[in-house]
């Protein structure tokens, strides 16, 4: 059985540009994300440059990853950046209290992170320490990184071997300050954020894009407080908003926070609950954007969803503080659904960062702790197949008539999701069939242009639980899809059950 979805796309009516930064990433000092994931040290038998794994870099370069957030997460608010500069043997050891209580030797610090970003061709997004740090400490980190000429922090940087300042645009003013980042009230943090924002200065042409630590989930009041505190407060002149964006975090958890469910063993019911939770990202972004519209109707301030993705119980036998989880076809569909939603919110959403890139939560890459073998996850493939949407003009997809839906716990889940964009004369359409067992056919009336030279790829598997391992690295891997054709100006796409498909073509 299959259902048919009819839709219209006007190829000549371009919507807001999809910021490439919504395809952003996140690397925290957590479990094996940095150590063993990105960084193995210079003496490792794994090919590396300055300790950075070259196979990981190569795999991520194929995704055109636009930015990388670091060093946390919760870790950011106990990280003191000066511990991570200078000769490695002199760097102090600390305890990573949030993540497993393990020792952190600070061998991966500021210079190593900036080198990693350079290798990846990604922009750095640094999350500063508000929870246990000071305004001065954060201010000096910005100076150390981005100031040219001469100053104490610049001399310090030069003494550590870096003559030229780096370019750093994205700067986080703390993380989850309602929780691990200080347990503050919104009012308390908002006042602090103004102070931190003031002393994180722009040096030369390095203009910071300051991101205030925002809400969890649907806590719209937090966003409202941050928006209220942006203005001049009645007694001073503020030429530029003190921060340019507010963040929000939203994880997809099928069960409860105490028992989130297993990554690879789940029922159809759990699967649909997962998809419903993921679909709520639309409601989340709409809600926060509506609040922001009240204070910023011209949409100067961006939303940064700098943590999103699935969060399952850790794999049996692994350190509970390391958040290591497998990644199945279900995770891939969570990702593809998020991207459709991101594309629809291109007017306000300036960045999103999946948590996290390697070996933690919904990762792109899993590395084997013993053999070092690298595995690309189903989620990785979604990022690769979708990369043509980066910086493309969004195209609205108008569904005509009824679309297939499932009742999930009293709510309705649309089981076919589509988004489209156009860039440099190329159309890219992404289609997800969330139905676990039934195929779907999508017919899109392409108006305002004609499309030729179709190329289509599909990501699916025999079971939703399918995943990749070092023994079976391609259990879930993209293939050429022969189920897409143009007929009479209409794009016909066949979507097998639980599949993700992209279709690209030249627009004239
Ligand atoms: O991504 C894992 C953790 O989730 C982050 O450190 C924290 O910000 C969030 O609670």
Short mmCIF file of C-alpha atoms and ligand atoms in Angstrom, two decimals:
data_model
loop_
_atom_site.label_atom_id
_atom_site.label_comp_id
_atom_site.label_asym_id
_atom_site.label_seq_id
_atom_site.Cartn_x
_atom_site.Cartn_y
_atom_site.Cartn_z
CA UNK A 1 0.00 0.00 0.00
CA UNK A 2 1.11 3.55 -0.57
CA UNK A 3 -0.43 7.00 -0.21
CA UNK A 4 0.01 9.94 -2.55
CA UNK A 5 0.91 13.48 -1.55
CA UNK A 6 0.33 16.34 -3.99
CA UNK A 7 2.25 19.58 -3.63
CA UNK A 8 3.19 22.74 -5.51
CA UNK A 9 6.59 24.45 -5.57
CA UNK A 10 7.02 27.83 -7.28
CA UNK A 11 10.58 27.73 -8.55
CA UNK A 12 10.61 31.47 -9.20
CA UNK A 13 9.39 32.57 -5.75
CA UNK A 14 12.45 32.41 -3.55
CA UNK A 15 12.03 32.61 0.21
CA UNK A 16 14.64 33.50 2.85
CA UNK A 17 18.11 32.04 2.44
CA UNK A 18 18.83 28.94 4.52
CA UNK A 19 21.85 29.95 6.57
CA UNK A 20 24.58 27.38 6.04
CA UNK A 21 25.23 27.53 9.77
CA UNK A 22 22.07 25.52 10.49
CA UNK A 23 24.24 22.59 9.37
CA UNK A 24 26.60 23.35 12.28
CA UNK A 25 28.33 20.97 14.68
CA UNK A 26 29.26 20.64 18.32
CA UNK A 27 32.34 19.15 20.00
CA UNK A 28 32.48 19.01 23.77
CA UNK A 29 35.10 17.64 26.14
CA UNK A 30 32.76 14.78 26.86
CA UNK A 31 33.43 11.06 26.66
CA UNK A 32 35.35 10.26 23.47
CA UNK A 33 34.30 13.27 21.42
CA UNK A 34 37.57 15.18 21.69
CA UNK A 35 40.00 12.56 22.99
CA UNK A 36 39.90 9.49 20.75
CA UNK A 37 37.38 11.18 18.45
CA UNK A 38 38.86 14.37 17.04
CA UNK A 39 42.19 14.19 18.80
CA UNK A 40 44.52 11.25 19.33
CA UNK A 41 47.77 13.07 20.11
CA UNK A 42 50.84 13.36 17.96
CA UNK A 43 52.28 9.99 18.99
CA UNK A 44 49.23 8.00 17.90
CA UNK A 45 49.62 5.38 15.14
CA UNK A 46 46.41 6.85 13.68
CA UNK A 47 47.41 9.33 10.96
CA UNK A 48 47.14 12.80 12.44
CA UNK A 49 48.25 16.36 12.08
CA UNK A 50 49.27 17.91 15.37
CA UNK A 51 47.31 15.13 17.08
CA UNK A 52 44.11 15.74 15.08
CA UNK A 53 42.73 12.61 13.37
CA UNK A 54 42.96 13.05 9.62
CA UNK A 55 40.32 10.41 8.79
CA UNK A 56 37.78 12.30 10.90
CA UNK A 57 38.73 15.58 9.24
CA UNK A 58 38.45 14.05 5.78
CA UNK A 59 35.00 12.58 6.50
CA UNK A 60 33.71 15.85 7.92
CA UNK A 61 35.10 17.92 5.07
CA UNK A 62 32.79 16.00 2.75
CA UNK A 63 29.88 17.51 4.71
CA UNK A 64 31.11 21.10 4.23
CA UNK A 65 30.62 21.62 7.93
CA UNK A 66 30.15 25.37 8.39
CA UNK A 67 31.01 25.77 12.07
CA UNK A 68 32.08 23.87 15.15
CA UNK A 69 30.96 24.76 18.67
CA UNK A 70 33.47 24.12 21.48
CA UNK A 71 34.41 23.41 24.35
CA UNK A 72 30.88 22.68 25.67
CA UNK A 73 28.12 22.27 26.71
CA UNK A 74 28.25 21.99 30.44
CA UNK A 75 32.03 21.60 30.21
CA UNK A 76 32.34 25.18 28.93
CA UNK A 77 31.26 26.58 32.28
CA UNK A 78 34.07 24.90 34.16
CA UNK A 79 36.70 25.42 31.50
CA UNK A 80 39.45 27.96 32.12
CA UNK A 81 41.05 28.63 28.79
CA UNK A 82 44.50 29.49 30.10
CA UNK A 83 44.79 25.87 31.30
CA UNK A 84 44.78 24.82 27.64
CA UNK A 85 47.58 26.93 26.19
CA UNK A 86 51.38 26.72 26.29
CA UNK A 87 53.57 23.61 26.42
CA UNK A 88 51.39 20.53 26.91
CA UNK A 89 53.53 19.17 29.73
CA UNK A 90 52.89 22.34 31.74
CA UNK A 91 49.13 22.33 31.33
CA UNK A 92 47.27 21.56 34.54
CA UNK A 93 45.08 18.50 34.92
CA UNK A 94 41.48 19.01 35.99
CA UNK A 95 38.51 16.78 36.71
CA UNK A 96 35.68 16.81 34.20
CA UNK A 97 32.98 16.79 36.86
CA UNK A 98 30.00 16.79 34.50
CA UNK A 99 31.12 13.97 32.27
CA UNK A 100 32.28 10.87 34.05
CA UNK A 101 34.53 12.54 36.63
CA UNK A 102 37.54 11.71 34.45
CA UNK A 103 40.78 13.64 34.34
CA UNK A 104 41.21 16.21 31.61
CA UNK A 105 44.84 16.94 30.76
CA UNK A 106 44.05 20.02 28.67
CA UNK A 107 46.14 18.77 25.74
CA UNK A 108 43.40 19.88 23.41
CA UNK A 109 43.05 23.62 23.98
CA UNK A 110 42.62 26.87 22.11
CA UNK A 111 45.42 26.41 19.56
CA UNK A 112 44.43 22.80 18.85
CA UNK A 113 40.78 23.81 18.39
CA UNK A 114 41.64 26.61 16.01
CA UNK A 115 43.92 24.23 14.06
CA UNK A 116 41.04 21.76 13.84
CA UNK A 117 38.73 24.45 12.47
CA UNK A 118 41.34 25.41 9.91
CA UNK A 119 41.71 21.79 8.78
CA UNK A 120 37.93 21.44 8.51
CA UNK A 121 37.44 24.79 6.81
CA UNK A 122 34.81 25.48 9.50
CA UNK A 123 34.18 28.65 11.48
CA UNK A 124 34.89 28.40 15.20
CA UNK A 125 32.02 28.95 17.63
CA UNK A 126 33.49 29.33 21.11
CA UNK A 127 31.33 29.00 24.19
CA UNK A 128 32.73 31.11 27.03
CA UNK A 129 32.60 30.35 30.74
CA UNK A 130 29.96 32.33 32.62
CA UNK A 131 29.13 29.77 35.32
CA UNK A 132 32.52 29.60 37.06
CA UNK A 133 34.53 32.16 35.10
CA UNK A 134 34.78 35.92 35.16
CA UNK A 135 34.09 38.74 32.76
CA UNK A 136 37.82 39.46 32.70
CA UNK A 137 38.73 35.88 31.82
CA UNK A 138 36.32 35.80 28.91
CA UNK A 139 37.31 39.25 27.74
CA UNK A 140 40.98 38.23 27.67
CA UNK A 141 40.20 35.06 25.71
CA UNK A 142 38.62 37.17 22.97
CA UNK A 143 41.66 39.46 23.08
CA UNK A 144 44.08 36.53 22.94
CA UNK A 145 42.35 35.09 19.91
CA UNK A 146 41.41 38.10 17.84
CA UNK A 147 43.46 41.18 18.71
CA UNK A 148 46.21 42.39 16.40
CA UNK A 149 49.09 44.71 17.35
CA UNK A 150 50.39 44.64 20.86
CA UNK A 151 48.81 43.96 24.25
CA UNK A 152 49.50 41.56 27.14
CA UNK A 153 47.18 38.89 25.74
CA UNK A 154 48.62 39.32 22.24
CA UNK A 155 52.16 38.88 23.58
CA UNK A 156 50.98 35.74 25.37
CA UNK A 157 49.55 34.36 22.11
CA UNK A 158 52.73 35.16 20.21
CA UNK A 159 54.83 33.49 22.88
CA UNK A 160 52.73 30.38 22.26
CA UNK A 161 53.64 30.43 18.58
CA UNK A 162 50.77 32.24 16.91
CA UNK A 163 51.73 35.57 15.43
CA UNK A 164 48.55 36.55 13.57
CA UNK A 165 45.18 36.88 15.29
CA UNK A 166 42.53 34.38 14.32
CA UNK A 167 39.12 35.28 13.04
CA UNK A 168 36.40 34.25 15.47
CA UNK A 169 32.88 35.42 14.86
CA UNK A 170 30.57 33.22 16.91
CA UNK A 171 30.84 33.67 20.65
CA UNK A 172 28.59 32.04 23.24
CA UNK A 173 27.97 33.90 26.49
CA UNK A 174 27.69 30.78 28.66
CA UNK A 175 25.66 27.62 28.22
CA UNK A 176 22.45 26.41 29.86
CA UNK A 177 22.80 29.08 32.52
CA UNK A 178 19.43 27.94 33.90
CA UNK A 179 21.15 24.61 34.77
CA UNK A 180 24.73 23.33 34.59
CA UNK A 181 25.94 26.80 33.58
CA UNK A 182 25.18 28.41 36.93
CA UNK A 183 21.58 27.62 37.95
CA UNK A 184 20.60 31.23 37.44
CA UNK A 185 17.25 32.85 37.04
CA UNK A 186 16.53 34.40 33.65
CA UNK A 187 16.69 37.90 35.14
CA UNK A 188 20.01 37.25 36.85
CA UNK A 189 21.59 35.79 33.72
CA UNK A 190 20.25 38.47 31.41
CA UNK A 191 21.95 41.18 33.47
CA UNK A 192 25.19 39.17 33.45
CA UNK A 193 24.95 38.59 29.73
CA UNK A 194 24.90 42.36 29.16
CA UNK A 195 28.14 42.66 31.11
CA UNK A 196 29.89 39.76 29.37
CA UNK A 197 28.71 41.04 26.00
CA UNK A 198 30.15 44.47 26.74
CA UNK A 199 33.64 43.22 27.50
CA UNK A 200 33.81 40.67 24.70
CA UNK A 201 35.11 43.27 22.32
CA UNK A 202 35.39 43.59 18.57
CA UNK A 203 39.05 43.94 17.60
CA UNK A 204 39.80 45.42 14.19
CA UNK A 205 37.49 43.91 11.64
CA UNK A 206 36.71 40.88 13.82
CA UNK A 207 33.06 41.53 14.63
CA UNK A 208 31.72 39.15 17.22
CA UNK A 209 28.29 37.58 16.86
CA UNK A 210 27.43 37.17 20.54
CA UNK A 211 24.99 34.44 21.43
CA UNK A 212 23.19 34.68 24.78
CA UNK A 213 22.58 31.37 26.54
CA UNK A 214 18.93 30.67 25.96
CA UNK A 215 16.05 28.54 26.95
CA UNK A 216 15.53 24.86 27.34
CA UNK A 217 12.76 23.44 25.20
CA UNK A 218 9.53 25.42 25.39
CA UNK A 219 10.55 27.90 28.13
CA UNK A 220 9.43 30.94 26.21
CA UNK A 221 9.61 33.19 29.30
CA UNK A 222 13.41 32.79 29.28
CA UNK A 223 13.58 34.05 25.70
CA UNK A 224 11.28 36.92 26.58
CA UNK A 225 13.52 38.00 29.46
CA UNK A 226 16.57 37.97 27.19
CA UNK A 227 14.75 39.98 24.55
CA UNK A 228 13.63 42.58 27.10
CA UNK A 229 17.19 43.02 28.35
CA UNK A 230 18.51 43.74 24.89
CA UNK A 231 17.27 47.30 24.79
CA UNK A 232 18.84 50.44 26.26
CA UNK A 233 17.01 50.11 29.62
CA UNK A 234 16.24 53.82 29.58
CA UNK A 235 19.53 55.45 30.51
CA UNK A 236 22.17 54.73 27.93
CA UNK A 237 22.68 54.61 24.20
CA UNK A 238 23.11 51.15 22.68
CA UNK A 239 24.01 51.33 19.00
CA UNK A 240 24.12 47.62 18.36
CA UNK A 241 22.24 44.98 20.29
CA UNK A 242 24.48 43.69 23.08
CA UNK A 243 24.00 40.18 21.82
CA UNK A 244 23.04 39.27 18.33
CA UNK A 245 21.26 35.99 18.99
CA UNK A 246 19.63 33.92 21.69
CA UNK A 247 20.08 30.20 21.83
CA UNK A 248 17.71 27.36 22.62
CA UNK A 249 18.34 23.66 23.27
CA UNK A 250 15.99 20.87 22.35
CA UNK A 251 16.71 17.15 22.46
CA UNK A 252 14.57 14.33 21.07
CA UNK A 253 14.04 11.74 23.79
CA UNK A 254 11.55 8.92 23.23
CA UNK A 255 11.13 7.95 26.90
CA UNK A 256 11.75 9.96 30.05
CA UNK A 257 14.98 11.72 31.07
CA UNK A 258 15.59 8.85 33.49
CA UNK A 259 14.99 6.15 30.89
CA UNK A 260 15.36 7.58 27.43
CA UNK A 261 15.07 4.31 25.55
CA UNK A 262 17.66 2.21 23.75
CA UNK A 263 19.34 3.44 20.58
CA UNK A 264 18.95 0.25 18.56
CA UNK A 265 16.14 -1.69 20.21
CA UNK A 266 12.79 0.02 19.98
CA UNK A 267 9.22 -0.73 19.04
CA UNK A 268 7.16 0.96 16.35
CA UNK A 269 5.36 2.87 19.10
CA UNK A 270 8.63 4.21 20.45
CA UNK A 271 9.67 5.07 16.92
CA UNK A 272 6.54 7.13 16.28
CA UNK A 273 6.84 8.86 19.66
CA UNK A 274 10.39 9.80 18.66
CA UNK A 275 9.23 11.27 15.38
CA UNK A 276 6.45 13.21 17.08
CA UNK A 277 8.94 14.69 19.54
CA UNK A 278 11.27 15.60 16.69
CA UNK A 279 8.39 17.20 14.77
CA UNK A 280 7.74 19.44 17.77
CA UNK A 281 10.87 21.38 16.79
CA UNK A 282 8.54 23.29 14.48
CA UNK A 283 6.33 24.33 17.39
CA UNK A 284 9.45 25.16 19.42
CA UNK A 285 10.94 27.49 16.80
CA UNK A 286 7.57 29.08 16.08
CA UNK A 287 7.00 29.73 19.79
CA UNK A 288 10.39 31.33 20.43
CA UNK A 289 10.19 33.32 17.18
CA UNK A 290 6.74 34.64 18.11
CA UNK A 291 8.09 35.94 21.42
CA UNK A 292 11.05 37.52 19.64
CA UNK A 293 8.77 39.16 17.09
CA UNK A 294 7.22 41.22 19.89
CA UNK A 295 10.55 42.84 20.73
CA UNK A 296 12.33 42.59 17.42
CA UNK A 297 9.79 42.67 14.57
CA UNK A 298 12.51 43.26 11.96
CA UNK A 299 14.22 39.99 12.93
CA UNK A 300 17.63 41.45 13.72
CA UNK A 301 18.21 38.96 16.51
CA UNK A 302 18.73 35.36 15.49
CA UNK A 303 17.74 32.06 17.03
CA UNK A 304 20.63 29.65 17.51
CA UNK A 305 19.52 26.08 18.23
CA UNK A 306 22.99 25.15 19.39
CA UNK A 307 22.10 21.73 20.79
CA UNK A 308 19.67 19.35 19.11
CA UNK A 309 19.41 15.69 18.29
CA UNK A 310 18.49 12.33 19.78
CA UNK A 311 19.49 11.32 23.30
CA UNK A 312 19.24 7.61 24.12
CA UNK A 313 20.42 5.46 27.01
CA UNK A 314 24.16 4.87 26.67
CA UNK A 315 25.28 1.67 24.99
CA UNK A 316 25.41 -1.17 27.56
CA UNK A 317 28.82 -1.50 29.18
CA UNK A 318 29.95 2.04 28.35
CA UNK A 319 30.61 4.82 30.88
CA UNK A 320 27.22 6.45 31.66
CA UNK A 321 28.95 9.83 31.74
CA UNK A 322 30.25 9.45 28.19
CA UNK A 323 26.89 9.56 26.37
CA UNK A 324 27.99 7.08 23.72
CA UNK A 325 25.07 5.82 21.63
CA UNK A 326 24.52 3.97 18.37
CA UNK A 327 22.76 5.63 15.46
CA UNK A 328 20.09 3.98 13.30
CA UNK A 329 17.81 4.76 10.40
CA UNK A 330 15.50 6.29 13.03
CA UNK A 331 18.19 8.86 13.86
CA UNK A 332 18.61 9.63 10.17
CA UNK A 333 14.90 10.44 9.88
CA UNK A 334 15.04 12.59 13.01
CA UNK A 335 17.80 14.58 11.30
CA UNK A 336 16.03 14.89 7.94
CA UNK A 337 12.83 16.02 9.65
CA UNK A 338 14.74 18.66 11.62
CA UNK A 339 16.29 20.02 8.45
CA UNK A 340 12.89 20.42 6.76
CA UNK A 341 11.79 22.40 9.81
CA UNK A 342 14.99 24.47 9.83
CA UNK A 343 14.47 25.34 6.17
CA UNK A 344 10.96 26.58 6.95
CA UNK A 345 12.31 28.84 9.71
CA UNK A 346 15.08 30.35 7.59
CA UNK A 347 13.86 33.88 8.38
CA UNK A 348 14.90 33.66 12.06
CA UNK A 349 17.04 30.56 12.55
CA UNK A 350 20.66 31.53 11.92
CA UNK A 351 22.44 28.50 13.31
CA UNK A 352 21.88 25.00 14.64
CA UNK A 353 24.41 22.54 16.05
CA UNK A 354 23.74 18.85 16.28
CA UNK A 355 24.93 17.24 19.51
CA UNK A 356 27.56 15.99 18.96
CA UNK A 357 29.88 15.34 16.03
CA UNK A 358 31.92 12.30 17.12
CA UNK A 359 31.16 9.48 19.60
CA UNK A 360 28.60 11.44 21.65
CA UNK A 361 24.79 11.47 21.31
CA UNK A 362 23.59 11.77 17.69
CA UNK A 363 27.02 11.60 16.13
CA UNK A 364 28.16 11.74 12.51
CA UNK A 365 31.10 9.48 13.24
CA UNK A 366 31.72 6.65 15.70
CA UNK A 367 35.25 5.47 16.37
CA UNK A 368 36.16 2.15 17.90
CA UNK A 369 38.08 2.68 21.17
CA UNK A 370 40.27 -0.39 20.58
CA UNK A 371 40.93 -0.61 16.87
CA UNK A 372 40.38 3.07 16.13
CA UNK A 373 38.14 2.09 13.17
CA UNK A 374 35.86 4.84 11.96
CA UNK A 375 32.20 4.36 11.07
CA UNK A 376 29.93 6.87 9.35
CA UNK A 377 26.45 6.89 10.86
CA UNK A 378 23.11 7.14 9.03
CA UNK A 379 22.89 10.73 10.34
CA UNK A 380 26.17 11.53 8.59
CA UNK A 381 24.62 10.54 5.29
CA UNK A 382 21.66 12.88 5.78
CA UNK A 383 24.05 15.80 6.35
CA UNK A 384 25.94 14.88 3.18
CA UNK A 385 22.85 14.40 1.03
CA UNK A 386 21.39 17.71 2.24
CA UNK A 387 24.46 19.91 1.99
CA UNK A 388 23.21 21.61 -1.19
CA UNK A 389 20.67 23.47 0.97
CA UNK A 390 23.45 25.43 2.65
CA UNK A 391 23.06 29.12 1.75
CA UNK A 392 20.35 28.27 -0.80
CA UNK A 393 17.09 30.20 -1.15
CA UNK A 394 14.26 28.29 0.50
CA UNK A 395 11.28 27.38 -1.67
CA UNK A 396 7.93 26.88 -0.02
CA UNK A 397 6.33 23.48 -0.48
CA UNK A 398 2.54 23.86 -0.60
CA UNK A 399 0.79 20.58 0.13
CA UNK A 400 -2.51 20.32 -1.73
CA UNK A 401 -5.29 18.29 -0.15
CA UNK A 402 -4.82 15.64 2.48
CA UNK A 403 -1.39 14.36 3.45
CA UNK A 404 -0.80 11.04 5.20
CA UNK A 405 -0.74 11.25 8.99
CA UNK A 406 -0.67 8.96 12.00
CA UNK A 407 -2.25 9.41 15.38
CA UNK A 408 0.47 9.23 18.00
CA UNK A 409 -0.53 9.51 21.64
CA UNK A 410 -3.49 11.75 20.83
CA UNK A 411 -1.50 14.02 18.49
CA UNK A 412 -1.15 13.93 14.72
CA UNK A 413 2.14 13.18 13.00
CA UNK A 414 2.43 13.98 9.27
CA UNK A 415 4.34 11.07 7.87
CA UNK A 416 5.65 12.72 4.72
CA UNK A 417 7.93 15.73 5.08
CA UNK A 418 9.35 17.74 2.18
CA UNK A 419 11.50 20.84 1.80
CA UNK A 420 13.12 22.48 -1.21
CA UNK A 421 15.66 25.14 -2.07
CA UNK A 422 17.40 26.69 -5.04
CA UNK A 423 20.98 27.83 -5.44
CA UNK A 424 23.12 28.63 -8.48
CA UNK A 425 20.49 27.26 -10.85
CA UNK A 426 20.18 23.94 -8.94
CA UNK A 427 17.01 22.71 -7.30
CA UNK A 428 17.32 20.43 -4.28
CA UNK A 429 14.27 18.66 -2.87
CA UNK A 430 14.49 16.58 0.32
CA UNK A 431 11.74 14.09 1.12
CA UNK A 432 11.25 11.89 4.17
CA UNK A 433 8.74 9.12 4.53
CA UNK A 434 8.37 8.58 8.26
CA UNK A 435 5.91 5.74 7.92
CA UNK A 436 7.52 2.62 9.36
CA UNK A 437 5.77 0.21 7.02
CA UNK A 438 4.10 1.96 4.08
CA UNK A 439 5.52 3.58 0.98
CA UNK A 440 4.39 7.01 -0.23
CA UNK A 441 4.35 8.76 -3.60
CA UNK A 442 4.90 12.49 -3.84
CA UNK A 443 3.88 14.50 -6.90
CA UNK A 444 5.19 18.07 -6.97
CA UNK A 445 3.85 20.51 -9.54
CA UNK A 446 6.94 22.56 -10.38
CA UNK A 447 5.78 26.00 -11.47
CA UNK A 448 7.75 29.01 -12.68
CA UNK A 449 10.54 27.07 -14.38
CA UNK A 450 11.53 23.72 -15.76
CA UNK A 451 13.85 21.16 -14.27
CA UNK A 452 16.16 18.81 -16.16
CA UNK A 453 19.03 16.45 -15.41
CA UNK A 454 17.54 14.81 -12.32
CA UNK A 455 19.83 13.05 -9.87
CA UNK A 456 18.33 11.26 -6.92
CA UNK A 457 19.71 9.44 -3.89
CA UNK A 458 18.00 7.33 -1.26
CA UNK A 459 18.86 6.37 2.30
CA UNK A 460 16.88 3.48 3.72
CA UNK A 461 17.36 0.05 5.22
CA UNK A 462 15.52 -3.20 5.77
CA UNK A 463 14.72 -2.17 9.33
CA UNK A 464 14.48 1.10 11.22
CA UNK A 465 16.91 -0.37 13.72
CA UNK A 466 19.62 -0.87 11.08
CA UNK A 467 22.94 0.78 11.92
CA UNK A 468 26.57 0.77 10.87
CA UNK A 469 29.42 -0.97 12.69
CA UNK A 470 33.09 -1.57 11.84
CA UNK A 471 32.04 -5.06 10.67
CA UNK A 472 29.14 -3.70 8.59
CA UNK A 473 30.00 -0.08 7.83
CA UNK A 474 27.50 0.22 4.96
CA UNK A 475 24.40 -1.38 6.46
CA UNK A 476 22.80 2.04 6.06
CA UNK A 477 24.35 3.95 3.16
CA UNK A 478 22.97 6.11 0.36
CA UNK A 479 22.31 4.64 -3.06
CA UNK A 480 21.23 6.06 -6.38
CA UNK A 481 17.44 6.23 -6.45
CA UNK A 482 15.61 5.36 -9.64
CA UNK A 483 12.22 6.36 -8.23
CA UNK A 484 12.26 10.02 -9.31
CA UNK A 485 11.14 11.38 -12.70
CA UNK A 486 9.70 14.49 -14.32
CA UNK A 487 6.48 14.03 -16.20
CA UNK A 488 4.45 16.92 -17.65
CA UNK A 489 6.22 19.49 -15.47
CA UNK A 490 5.60 17.44 -12.37
CA UNK A 491 8.19 15.76 -10.21
CA UNK A 492 7.15 12.25 -9.19
CA UNK A 493 9.07 10.67 -6.34
CA UNK A 494 8.52 7.24 -4.87
CA UNK A 495 9.42 6.93 -1.18
CA UNK A 496 9.70 3.43 0.28
CA UNK A 497 8.74 3.00 3.94
CA UNK A 498 11.13 4.77 6.35
CA UNK A 499 13.26 6.40 3.71
CA UNK A 500 15.01 9.67 3.04
CA UNK A 501 15.39 10.80 -0.57
CA UNK A 502 17.00 13.81 -2.22
CA UNK A 503 16.32 14.94 -5.77
CA UNK A 504 18.48 17.54 -7.51
CA UNK A 505 18.14 19.07 -10.95
CA UNK A 506 19.00 22.08 -13.11
CA UNK A 507 16.40 24.83 -13.20
CA UNK A 508 15.78 26.85 -16.35
O1 LIG B 1 25.28 17.65 24.80
C1 LIG B 1 25.34 17.15 26.10
C2 LIG B 1 24.93 18.16 27.15
O2 LIG B 1 23.58 18.47 27.01
C3 LIG B 1 25.59 19.51 27.09
O3 LIG B 1 26.83 19.53 27.72
C4 LIG B 1 24.63 20.39 27.81
O4 LIG B 1 24.67 21.72 27.36
C5 LIG B 1 23.29 19.73 27.55
O5 LIG B 1 22.55 19.56 28.71
#
